[in-house]
PDB file of C-alpha atoms in Angstrom:
ATOM      1  CA  UNK W   1       9.180 -13.082 -18.255  1.00 40.00           C
ATOM      2  CA  UNK W   2      12.781 -11.844 -19.186  1.00 44.00           C
ATOM      3  CA  UNK W   3      14.439  -8.777 -17.673  1.00 41.00           C
ATOM      4  CA  UNK W   4      14.004  -6.423 -20.455  1.00 49.00           C
ATOM      5  CA  UNK W   5      10.121  -7.165 -20.357  1.00 48.00           C
ATOM      6  CA  UNK W   6      10.192  -6.977 -16.561  1.00 47.00           C
ATOM      7  CA  UNK W   7      11.946  -3.363 -16.618  1.00 51.00           C
ATOM      8  CA  UNK W   8       9.338  -2.489 -19.503  1.00 56.00           C
ATOM      9  CA  UNK W   9       6.488  -3.261 -17.462  1.00 51.00           C
ATOM     10  CA  UNK W  10       7.697  -1.834 -13.895  1.00 49.00           C
ATOM     11  CA  UNK W  11       8.230   1.476 -15.938  1.00 53.00           C
ATOM     12  CA  UNK W  12       4.608   1.121 -17.520  1.00 52.00           C
ATOM     13  CA  UNK W  13       2.983   0.139 -14.269  1.00 44.00           C
ATOM     14  CA  UNK W  14       4.848   3.223 -12.366  1.00 49.00           C
ATOM     15  CA  UNK W  15       2.518   5.570 -14.901  1.00 49.00           C
ATOM     16  CA  UNK W  16      -0.236   3.498 -14.120  1.00 46.00           C
ATOM     17  CA  UNK W  17      -0.396   3.506 -10.284  1.00 48.00           C
ATOM     18  CA  UNK W  18       1.475   7.238 -10.017  1.00 45.00           C
ATOM     19  CA  UNK W  19      -1.222   8.991 -12.265  1.00 48.00           C
ATOM     20  CA  UNK W  20      -2.642  12.693 -11.661  1.00 50.00           C
ATOM     21  CA  UNK W  21      -5.218  11.296  -9.383  1.00 52.00           C
ATOM     22  CA  UNK W  22      -2.196   9.557  -7.130  1.00 50.00           C
ATOM     23  CA  UNK W  23      -1.846  10.928  -3.303  1.00 51.00           C
ATOM     24  CA  UNK W  24       1.771  10.565  -2.419  1.00 57.00           C
ATOM     25  CA  UNK W  25       1.281  11.855   0.974  1.00 55.00           C
ATOM     26  CA  UNK W  26      -1.867   9.844   2.290  1.00 60.00           C
ATOM     27  CA  UNK W  27       0.274   6.603   2.103  1.00 60.00           C
ATOM     28  CA  UNK W  28       3.751   7.548   2.466  1.00 76.00           C
ATOM     29  CA  UNK W  29       4.843   8.215   6.322  1.00 82.00           C
ATOM     30  CA  UNK W  30       7.783   9.948   5.452  1.00 80.00           C
ATOM     31  CA  UNK W  31       5.691  12.500   3.843  1.00 82.00           C
ATOM     32  CA  UNK W  32       2.905  12.484   6.503  1.00 84.00           C
ATOM     33  CA  UNK W  33       4.750  12.266   9.712  1.00 88.00           C
ATOM     34  CA  UNK W  34       7.119  14.712  11.161  1.00 91.00           C
ATOM     35  CA  UNK W  35       9.306  12.601  12.868  1.00 93.00           C
ATOM     36  CA  UNK W  36      10.244  10.710   9.518  1.00 93.00           C
ATOM     37  CA  UNK W  37      10.446  13.542   7.412  1.00 94.00           C
ATOM     38  CA  UNK W  38      12.352  15.211   9.525  1.00 95.00           C
ATOM     39  CA  UNK W  39      14.813  12.713   9.971  1.00 95.00           C
ATOM     40  CA  UNK W  40      15.226  12.635   5.898  1.00 95.00           C
ATOM     41  CA  UNK W  41      15.514  16.505   6.032  1.00 96.00           C
ATOM     42  CA  UNK W  42      18.056  16.266   8.478  1.00 97.00           C
ATOM     43  CA  UNK W  43      20.240  14.050   6.821  1.00 97.00           C
ATOM     44  CA  UNK W  44      19.732  15.930   3.552  1.00 97.00           C
ATOM     45  CA  UNK W  45      20.734  19.298   5.178  1.00 97.00           C
ATOM     46  CA  UNK W  46      23.692  17.903   6.761  1.00 97.00           C
ATOM     47  CA  UNK W  47      25.138  16.084   3.673  1.00 97.00           C
ATOM     48  CA  UNK W  48      24.540  19.343   1.584  1.00 98.00           C
ATOM     49  CA  UNK W  49      26.181  21.852   4.213  1.00 97.00           C
ATOM     50  CA  UNK W  50      29.118  19.530   4.242  1.00 96.00           C
ATOM     51  CA  UNK W  51      29.598  19.730   0.613  1.00 97.00           C
ATOM     52  CA  UNK W  52      28.855  23.006  -0.001  1.00 97.00           C
ATOM     53  CA  UNK W  53      31.759  23.726   3.071  1.00 97.00           C
ATOM     54  CA  UNK W  54      34.193  21.826   1.207  1.00 94.00           C
ATOM     55  CA  UNK W  55      33.619  22.812  -2.284  1.00 94.00           C
ATOM     56  CA  UNK W  56      31.378  25.700  -2.661  1.00 96.00           C
ATOM     57  CA  UNK W  57      28.772  23.427  -4.401  1.00 96.00           C
ATOM     58  CA  UNK W  58      26.689  20.481  -3.799  1.00 98.00           C
ATOM     59  CA  UNK W  59      24.894  18.599  -7.362  1.00 98.00           C
ATOM     60  CA  UNK W  60      22.486  16.180  -6.527  1.00 98.00           C
ATOM     61  CA  UNK W  61      20.788  13.390  -8.028  1.00 98.00           C
ATOM     62  CA  UNK W  62      17.282  13.027  -7.036  1.00 97.00           C
ATOM     63  CA  UNK W  63      15.878   9.640  -8.378  1.00 97.00           C
ATOM     64  CA  UNK W  64      12.276   9.230  -8.569  1.00 93.00           C
ATOM     65  CA  UNK W  65      11.175  12.280  -7.039  1.00 92.00           C
ATOM     66  CA  UNK W  66       7.305  11.960  -6.955  1.00 90.00           C
ATOM     67  CA  UNK W  67       5.984  15.441  -6.936  1.00 90.00           C
ATOM     68  CA  UNK W  68       8.869  17.147  -5.615  1.00 93.00           C
ATOM     69  CA  UNK W  69       8.733  17.521  -1.545  1.00 93.00           C
ATOM     70  CA  UNK W  70      12.555  16.648  -0.971  1.00 95.00           C
ATOM     71  CA  UNK W  71      13.600  18.557  -4.308  1.00 97.00           C
ATOM     72  CA  UNK W  72      12.174  21.876  -2.746  1.00 96.00           C
ATOM     73  CA  UNK W  73      14.075  20.966   0.405  1.00 96.00           C
ATOM     74  CA  UNK W  74      17.510  20.369  -2.124  1.00 98.00           C
ATOM     75  CA  UNK W  75      16.882  23.653  -3.758  1.00 98.00           C
ATOM     76  CA  UNK W  76      16.116  25.718  -0.540  1.00 97.00           C
ATOM     77  CA  UNK W  77      19.447  24.312   1.079  1.00 97.00           C
ATOM     78  CA  UNK W  78      21.319  25.329  -1.972  1.00 97.00           C
ATOM     79  CA  UNK W  79      22.008  22.570  -4.075  1.00 98.00           C
ATOM     80  CA  UNK W  80      21.619  21.874  -7.991  1.00 98.00           C
ATOM     81  CA  UNK W  81      18.907  19.251  -8.520  1.00 98.00           C
ATOM     82  CA  UNK W  82      18.774  16.716 -11.320  1.00 97.00           C
ATOM     83  CA  UNK W  83      15.841  14.787 -11.370  1.00 97.00           C
ATOM     84  CA  UNK W  84      14.457  11.815 -12.871  1.00 95.00           C
ATOM     85  CA  UNK W  85      11.305  10.252 -12.569  1.00 93.00           C
ATOM     86  CA  UNK W  86       9.122   7.839 -14.178  1.00 89.00           C
ATOM     87  CA  UNK W  87       5.548   9.045 -14.041  1.00 88.00           C
ATOM     88  CA  UNK W  88       4.751  10.968 -16.936  1.00 90.00           C
ATOM     89  CA  UNK W  89       1.960  12.478 -14.488  1.00 90.00           C
ATOM     90  CA  UNK W  90       4.636  13.399 -11.939  1.00 91.00           C
ATOM     91  CA  UNK W  91       7.215  14.437 -14.453  1.00 94.00           C
ATOM     92  CA  UNK W  92       4.135  17.000 -15.245  1.00 94.00           C
ATOM     93  CA  UNK W  93       3.509  18.261 -11.595  1.00 93.00           C
ATOM     94  CA  UNK W  94       7.570  18.521 -11.261  1.00 95.00           C
ATOM     95  CA  UNK W  95       7.783  20.840 -14.410  1.00 96.00           C
ATOM     96  CA  UNK W  96       5.009  22.926 -13.276  1.00 95.00           C
ATOM     97  CA  UNK W  97       6.037  23.414 -10.167  1.00 95.00           C
ATOM     98  CA  UNK W  98      10.175  23.607 -10.798  1.00 96.00           C
ATOM     99  CA  UNK W  99       9.791  24.508 -14.439  1.00 93.00           C
ATOM    100  CA  UNK W 100      11.713  28.410 -13.824  1.00 96.00           C
ATOM    101  CA  UNK W 101      13.551  27.164 -11.028  1.00 97.00           C
ATOM    102  CA  UNK W 102      17.183  27.413 -12.336  1.00 97.00           C
ATOM    103  CA  UNK W 103      18.950  24.970 -10.014  1.00 97.00           C
ATOM    104  CA  UNK W 104      16.571  22.375 -11.040  1.00 98.00           C
ATOM    105  CA  UNK W 105      16.691  19.806 -14.049  1.00 97.00           C
ATOM    106  CA  UNK W 106      13.873  17.265 -14.461  1.00 96.00           C
ATOM    107  CA  UNK W 107      14.119  14.167 -16.553  1.00 95.00           C
ATOM    108  CA  UNK W 108      11.469  11.832 -17.863  1.00 95.00           C
ATOM    109  CA  UNK W 109      12.558   8.598 -16.908  1.00 93.00           C
ATOM    110  CA  UNK W 110      10.823   6.416 -19.347  1.00 88.00           C
ATOM    111  CA  UNK W 111      12.465   2.969 -18.862  1.00 85.00           C
ATOM    112  CA  UNK W 112      14.410   3.553 -15.329  1.00 85.00           C
ATOM    113  CA  UNK W 113      17.455   3.891 -16.813  1.00 88.00           C
ATOM    114  CA  UNK W 114      18.208   7.532 -16.754  1.00 90.00           C
ATOM    115  CA  UNK W 115      19.504   7.848 -13.404  1.00 93.00           C
ATOM    116  CA  UNK W 116      22.565   5.890 -14.876  1.00 93.00           C
ATOM    117  CA  UNK W 117      23.880   8.523 -17.137  1.00 92.00           C
ATOM    118  CA  UNK W 118      24.460  12.374 -17.162  1.00 92.00           C
ATOM    119  CA  UNK W 119      27.061  14.772 -15.206  1.00 94.00           C
ATOM    120  CA  UNK W 120      28.702  13.882 -12.100  1.00 96.00           C
ATOM    121  CA  UNK W 121      27.103  14.704  -8.949  1.00 98.00           C
ATOM    122  CA  UNK W 122      28.323  15.291  -5.051  1.00 98.00           C
ATOM    123  CA  UNK W 123      24.721  13.347  -3.853  1.00 98.00           C
ATOM    124  CA  UNK W 124      22.804  10.265  -4.726  1.00 98.00           C
ATOM    125  CA  UNK W 125      19.536  10.575  -3.251  1.00 98.00           C
ATOM    126  CA  UNK W 126      16.786   8.028  -3.064  1.00 97.00           C
ATOM    127  CA  UNK W 127      13.770   8.346  -0.878  1.00 95.00           C
ATOM    128  CA  UNK W 128      10.992   5.651  -1.036  1.00 91.00           C
ATOM    129  CA  UNK W 129      12.462   4.519  -4.269  1.00 91.00           C
ATOM    130  CA  UNK W 130      14.579   1.593  -3.832  1.00 93.00           C
ATOM    131  CA  UNK W 131      11.749  -1.287  -2.896  1.00 89.00           C
ATOM    132  CA  UNK W 132      10.206  -0.592  -5.918  1.00 85.00           C
ATOM    133  CA  UNK W 133      12.952  -1.313  -8.102  1.00 86.00           C
ATOM    134  CA  UNK W 134      13.078  -5.212  -9.052  1.00 83.00           C
ATOM    135  CA  UNK W 135      17.192  -5.177  -9.096  1.00 88.00           C
ATOM    136  CA  UNK W 136      17.571  -2.221  -6.272  1.00 92.00           C
ATOM    137  CA  UNK W 137      21.306  -3.161  -5.538  1.00 94.00           C
ATOM    138  CA  UNK W 138      22.193  -3.071  -9.555  1.00 94.00           C
ATOM    139  CA  UNK W 139      20.594   0.257  -9.837  1.00 93.00           C
ATOM    140  CA  UNK W 140      22.256   1.638  -6.861  1.00 96.00           C
ATOM    141  CA  UNK W 141      25.686   0.330  -8.375  1.00 96.00           C
ATOM    142  CA  UNK W 142      24.628   2.019 -12.036  1.00 95.00           C
ATOM    143  CA  UNK W 143      24.616   5.535 -10.526  1.00 96.00           C
ATOM    144  CA  UNK W 144      27.921   4.909  -8.540  1.00 96.00           C
ATOM    145  CA  UNK W 145      29.457   6.100 -12.293  1.00 94.00           C
ATOM    146  CA  UNK W 146      28.214   9.289 -11.893  1.00 96.00           C
ATOM    147  CA  UNK W 147      29.274  10.285  -8.149  1.00 97.00           C
ATOM    148  CA  UNK W 148      32.134  12.607  -7.812  1.00 97.00           C
ATOM    149  CA  UNK W 149      35.015  11.138  -5.464  1.00 96.00           C
ATOM    150  CA  UNK W 150      34.063  12.428  -1.952  1.00 97.00           C
ATOM    151  CA  UNK W 151      30.289  12.069  -2.545  1.00 97.00           C
ATOM    152  CA  UNK W 152      27.596  10.638  -0.886  1.00 98.00           C
ATOM    153  CA  UNK W 153      24.369   8.063  -1.600  1.00 98.00           C
ATOM    154  CA  UNK W 154      21.537   8.861   0.981  1.00 98.00           C
ATOM    155  CA  UNK W 155      18.467   6.265   0.964  1.00 97.00           C
ATOM    156  CA  UNK W 156      15.478   6.214   3.074  1.00 96.00           C
ATOM    157  CA  UNK W 157      12.096   4.585   3.618  1.00 93.00           C
ATOM    158  CA  UNK W 158      12.875   1.525   2.333  1.00 94.00           C
ATOM    159  CA  UNK W 159      11.358  -1.883   4.201  1.00 93.00           C
ATOM    160  CA  UNK W 160      13.821  -3.967   6.128  1.00 94.00           C
ATOM    161  CA  UNK W 161      14.472  -7.287   4.745  1.00 94.00           C
ATOM    162  CA  UNK W 162      11.332  -9.487   6.145  1.00 90.00           C
ATOM    163  CA  UNK W 163      13.371 -12.631   7.529  1.00 91.00           C
ATOM    164  CA  UNK W 164      15.136 -10.009   9.742  1.00 92.00           C
ATOM    165  CA  UNK W 165      12.318  -8.388  11.223  1.00 92.00           C
ATOM    166  CA  UNK W 166      10.759  -9.593  14.566  1.00 92.00           C
ATOM    167  CA  UNK W 167       7.630 -11.492  14.428  1.00 91.00           C
ATOM    168  CA  UNK W 168       6.266  -8.949  16.217  1.00 92.00           C
ATOM    169  CA  UNK W 169       7.382  -6.284  13.701  1.00 90.00           C
ATOM    170  CA  UNK W 170       6.190  -8.234  11.020  1.00 86.00           C
ATOM    171  CA  UNK W 171       2.589  -8.594  12.197  1.00 86.00           C
ATOM    172  CA  UNK W 172       2.068  -5.366  13.498  1.00 87.00           C
ATOM    173  CA  UNK W 173       2.953  -3.919  10.264  1.00 83.00           C
ATOM    174  CA  UNK W 174       0.460  -6.236   8.320  1.00 80.00           C
ATOM    175  CA  UNK W 175      -2.045  -5.114  11.125  1.00 77.00           C
ATOM    176  CA  UNK W 176      -1.478  -1.465  10.899  1.00 77.00           C
ATOM    177  CA  UNK W 177      -1.891  -1.923   6.997  1.00 73.00           C
ATOM    178  CA  UNK W 178      -4.965  -3.382   7.238  1.00 73.00           C
ATOM    179  CA  UNK W 179      -6.383  -0.569   9.861  1.00 72.00           C
ATOM    180  CA  UNK W 180      -4.988   1.939   7.232  1.00 66.00           C
ATOM    181  CA  UNK W 181      -6.913   0.430   4.511  1.00 65.00           C
ATOM    182  CA  UNK W 182      -9.968   0.438   6.592  1.00 65.00           C
ATOM    183  CA  UNK W 183      -9.986   3.857   7.101  1.00 64.00           C
ATOM    184  CA  UNK W 184      -9.588   4.587   3.564  1.00 59.00           C
ATOM    185  CA  UNK W 185     -12.521   2.823   2.679  1.00 53.00           C
ATOM    186  CA  UNK W 186     -10.653   0.288   0.666  1.00 56.00           C
ATOM    187  CA  UNK W 187     -10.241  -2.863   3.092  1.00 49.00           C
ATOM    188  CA  UNK W 188     -11.339  -5.483   0.112  1.00 57.00           C
ATOM    189  CA  UNK W 189      -8.505  -3.852  -1.471  1.00 57.00           C
ATOM    190  CA  UNK W 190      -5.555  -4.369   1.009  1.00 50.00           C
ATOM    191  CA  UNK W 191      -6.788  -7.913   2.352  1.00 54.00           C
ATOM    192  CA  UNK W 192      -7.048  -9.274  -1.289  1.00 55.00           C
ATOM    193  CA  UNK W 193      -3.151  -7.596  -1.999  1.00 56.00           C
ATOM    194  CA  UNK W 194      -2.045  -9.246   1.324  1.00 54.00           C
ATOM    195  CA  UNK W 195      -3.540 -12.546   0.626  1.00 53.00           C
ATOM    196  CA  UNK W 196      -1.577 -12.728  -2.483  1.00 52.00           C
ATOM    197  CA  UNK W 197       1.847 -11.649  -0.787  1.00 53.00           C
ATOM    198  CA  UNK W 198       1.451 -13.676   2.089  1.00 54.00           C
ATOM    199  CA  UNK W 199       0.898 -16.937  -0.873  1.00 54.00           C
ATOM    200  CA  UNK W 200       3.707 -15.005  -2.912  1.00 55.00           C
ATOM    201  CA  UNK W 201       0.879 -14.942  -5.629  1.00 52.00           C
ATOM    202  CA  UNK W 202       2.953 -12.343  -7.276  1.00 53.00           C
ATOM    203  CA  UNK W 203       0.380 -10.995 -10.467  1.00 55.00           C
ATOM    204  CA  UNK W 204       2.653  -9.179 -12.745  1.00 59.00           C
ATOM    205  CA  UNK W 205      -0.017  -7.956 -14.786  1.00 56.00           C
ATOM    206  CA  UNK W 206      -1.227  -6.212 -11.598  1.00 51.00           C
ATOM    207  CA  UNK W 207       0.497  -2.865 -11.463  1.00 50.00           C
ATOM    208  CA  UNK W 208       0.063  -2.714  -7.611  1.00 55.00           C
ATOM    209  CA  UNK W 209       1.966  -5.901  -7.396  1.00 51.00           C
ATOM    210  CA  UNK W 210       4.502  -4.746  -9.800  1.00 50.00           C
ATOM    211  CA  UNK W 211       5.276  -1.098  -8.164  1.00 49.00           C
ATOM    212  CA  UNK W 212       5.315  -2.666  -5.057  1.00 55.00           C
ATOM    213  CA  UNK W 213       7.779  -5.538  -5.762  1.00 50.00           C
ATOM    214  CA  UNK W 214       9.385  -5.461  -1.978  1.00 50.00           C
ATOM    215  CA  UNK W 215       6.198  -7.444  -0.985  1.00 56.00           C
ATOM    216  CA  UNK W 216       7.374 -10.608  -2.898  1.00 58.00           C
ATOM    217  CA  UNK W 217      11.028 -10.172  -2.794  1.00 70.00           C
ATOM    218  CA  UNK W 218      10.300  -9.949   1.027  1.00 84.00           C
ATOM    219  CA  UNK W 219      11.821  -6.278   1.298  1.00 89.00           C
ATOM    220  CA  UNK W 220      15.276  -4.820   0.902  1.00 93.00           C
ATOM    221  CA  UNK W 221      18.042  -6.441   1.729  1.00 95.00           C
ATOM    222  CA  UNK W 222      19.603  -3.637   3.753  1.00 96.00           C
ATOM    223  CA  UNK W 223      22.772  -5.941   4.258  1.00 97.00           C
ATOM    224  CA  UNK W 224      23.311  -6.752   0.924  1.00 95.00           C
ATOM    225  CA  UNK W 225      23.078  -3.071   0.148  1.00 96.00           C
ATOM    226  CA  UNK W 226      25.994  -2.323   2.536  1.00 97.00           C
ATOM    227  CA  UNK W 227      27.766  -5.015   1.322  1.00 97.00           C
ATOM    228  CA  UNK W 228      27.745  -3.476  -2.057  1.00 96.00           C
ATOM    229  CA  UNK W 229      28.463  -0.202  -1.181  1.00 97.00           C
ATOM    230  CA  UNK W 230      31.368  -0.647   1.600  1.00 97.00           C
ATOM    231  CA  UNK W 231      34.236  -0.997  -0.668  1.00 96.00           C
ATOM    232  CA  UNK W 232      33.597   2.255  -2.420  1.00 97.00           C
ATOM    233  CA  UNK W 233      32.732   4.606   0.755  1.00 98.00           C
ATOM    234  CA  UNK W 234      34.619   5.360   3.648  1.00 97.00           C
ATOM    235  CA  UNK W 235      31.602   4.832   5.922  1.00 98.00           C
ATOM    236  CA  UNK W 236      28.346   2.823   5.322  1.00 98.00           C
ATOM    237  CA  UNK W 237      25.600   3.776   8.121  1.00 98.00           C
ATOM    238  CA  UNK W 238      22.408   1.823   8.253  1.00 97.00           C
ATOM    239  CA  UNK W 239      19.395   3.685  10.151  1.00 96.00           C
ATOM    240  CA  UNK W 240      16.854   1.651  11.339  1.00 96.00           C
ATOM    241  CA  UNK W 241      13.359   2.897  12.461  1.00 95.00           C
ATOM    242  CA  UNK W 242       9.702   2.404  12.481  1.00 94.00           C
ATOM    243  CA  UNK W 243       7.067   3.550   9.897  1.00 91.00           C
ATOM    244  CA  UNK W 244       3.317   3.086   9.062  1.00 88.00           C
ATOM    245  CA  UNK W 245       0.225   4.925   7.300  1.00 81.00           C
ATOM    246  CA  UNK W 246      -1.833   5.630  10.290  1.00 82.00           C
ATOM    247  CA  UNK W 247      -0.540   8.656  12.618  1.00 84.00           C
ATOM    248  CA  UNK W 248      -1.396   7.003  16.044  1.00 84.00           C
ATOM    249  CA  UNK W 249       0.038   3.778  15.071  1.00 86.00           C
ATOM    250  CA  UNK W 250       3.324   5.482  13.870  1.00 90.00           C
ATOM    251  CA  UNK W 251       3.212   7.694  17.528  1.00 90.00           C
ATOM    252  CA  UNK W 252       2.571   3.678  19.070  1.00 88.00           C
ATOM    253  CA  UNK W 253       5.405   2.348  17.114  1.00 89.00           C
ATOM    254  CA  UNK W 254       7.951   5.211  17.888  1.00 91.00           C
ATOM    255  CA  UNK W 255       7.229   4.483  22.141  1.00 93.00           C
ATOM    256  CA  UNK W 256       7.965   0.847  21.260  1.00 92.00           C
ATOM    257  CA  UNK W 257      11.357  -0.925  20.125  1.00 90.00           C
ATOM    258  CA  UNK W 258       9.873  -1.977  16.998  1.00 93.00           C
ATOM    259  CA  UNK W 259      11.454  -1.545  13.620  1.00 95.00           C
ATOM    260  CA  UNK W 260      10.334  -2.183  10.236  1.00 93.00           C
ATOM    261  CA  UNK W 261      12.027   0.281   7.880  1.00 94.00           C
ATOM    262  CA  UNK W 262      15.527   1.641   7.165  1.00 96.00           C
ATOM    263  CA  UNK W 263      17.792   4.468   5.599  1.00 96.00           C
ATOM    264  CA  UNK W 264      21.371   4.235   4.681  1.00 97.00           C
ATOM    265  CA  UNK W 265      24.053   6.739   4.165  1.00 98.00           C
ATOM    266  CA  UNK W 266      27.203   5.975   2.672  1.00 98.00           C
ATOM    267  CA  UNK W 267      29.786   8.785   2.731  1.00 97.00           C
ATOM    268  CA  UNK W 268      33.525   9.414   1.262  1.00 97.00           C
ATOM    269  CA  UNK W 269      33.287   8.247  -2.077  1.00 97.00           C
ATOM    270  CA  UNK W 270      36.829   6.843  -2.651  1.00 95.00           C
ATOM    271  CA  UNK W 271      38.507   7.951  -5.937  1.00 88.00           C
ATOM    272  CA  UNK W 272      38.391   5.144  -8.541  1.00 70.00           C
ATOM    273  CA  UNK W 273      35.427   3.421  -6.716  1.00 52.00           C
ATOM    274  CA  UNK W 274      37.893   1.571  -4.334  1.00 46.00           C
TER     275      UNK W 274
END
């Protein structure tokens, strides 16, 4: 499959998986669990407040907004938000909920390239997005062209690169996923997808495999991402934490030292990108 074919398939499958029936909250720890959600909100609040204090405005590019949970957070914080979204059904929800909001502009990003072009922004935000993108490093680099000097990049809710997770964390993560699938009444689907992924049997005709591309790529390489951002920013910080779908397993994980997920903040965009 060529790069163009891969991008086209990815874009098409995004719309299939995230159609009007898709429940973003049920399978999203950063939306379900207050501890994870609050961590994202706290970083957003601090970043937006910092830009407002320095320049009197904060322009945010939110890539892959879903149904707009964090779009609302950003607007309430006083930011002006440019939203891109690849799912037509999610775009319809965003336009319904934010169509009359002058601080929000919504772009239907049909091919996944929409975030790379547009007006200057002060913050680029990826929440539970990078692990869906086959070449996530290139996608982040492409947005830097829009980022004003002094700007920030925030990402959250991506799986740590599997080879750097402990064996206990990986096994617990897989077990937690299957237990959650059981409570959702679709354990068979969870087992089938897990077996494919253990065998690295990626099916590029299966929207589930295409959209959840990280399971073939072995997560998201947080060190590689930090290394790419470091030359462009004054400071890059990686936040490692535990997240899973089921609430009781989330509470147990938070009480342990297990980590399987990360966020990243890059602050102080250098003029000229150096």
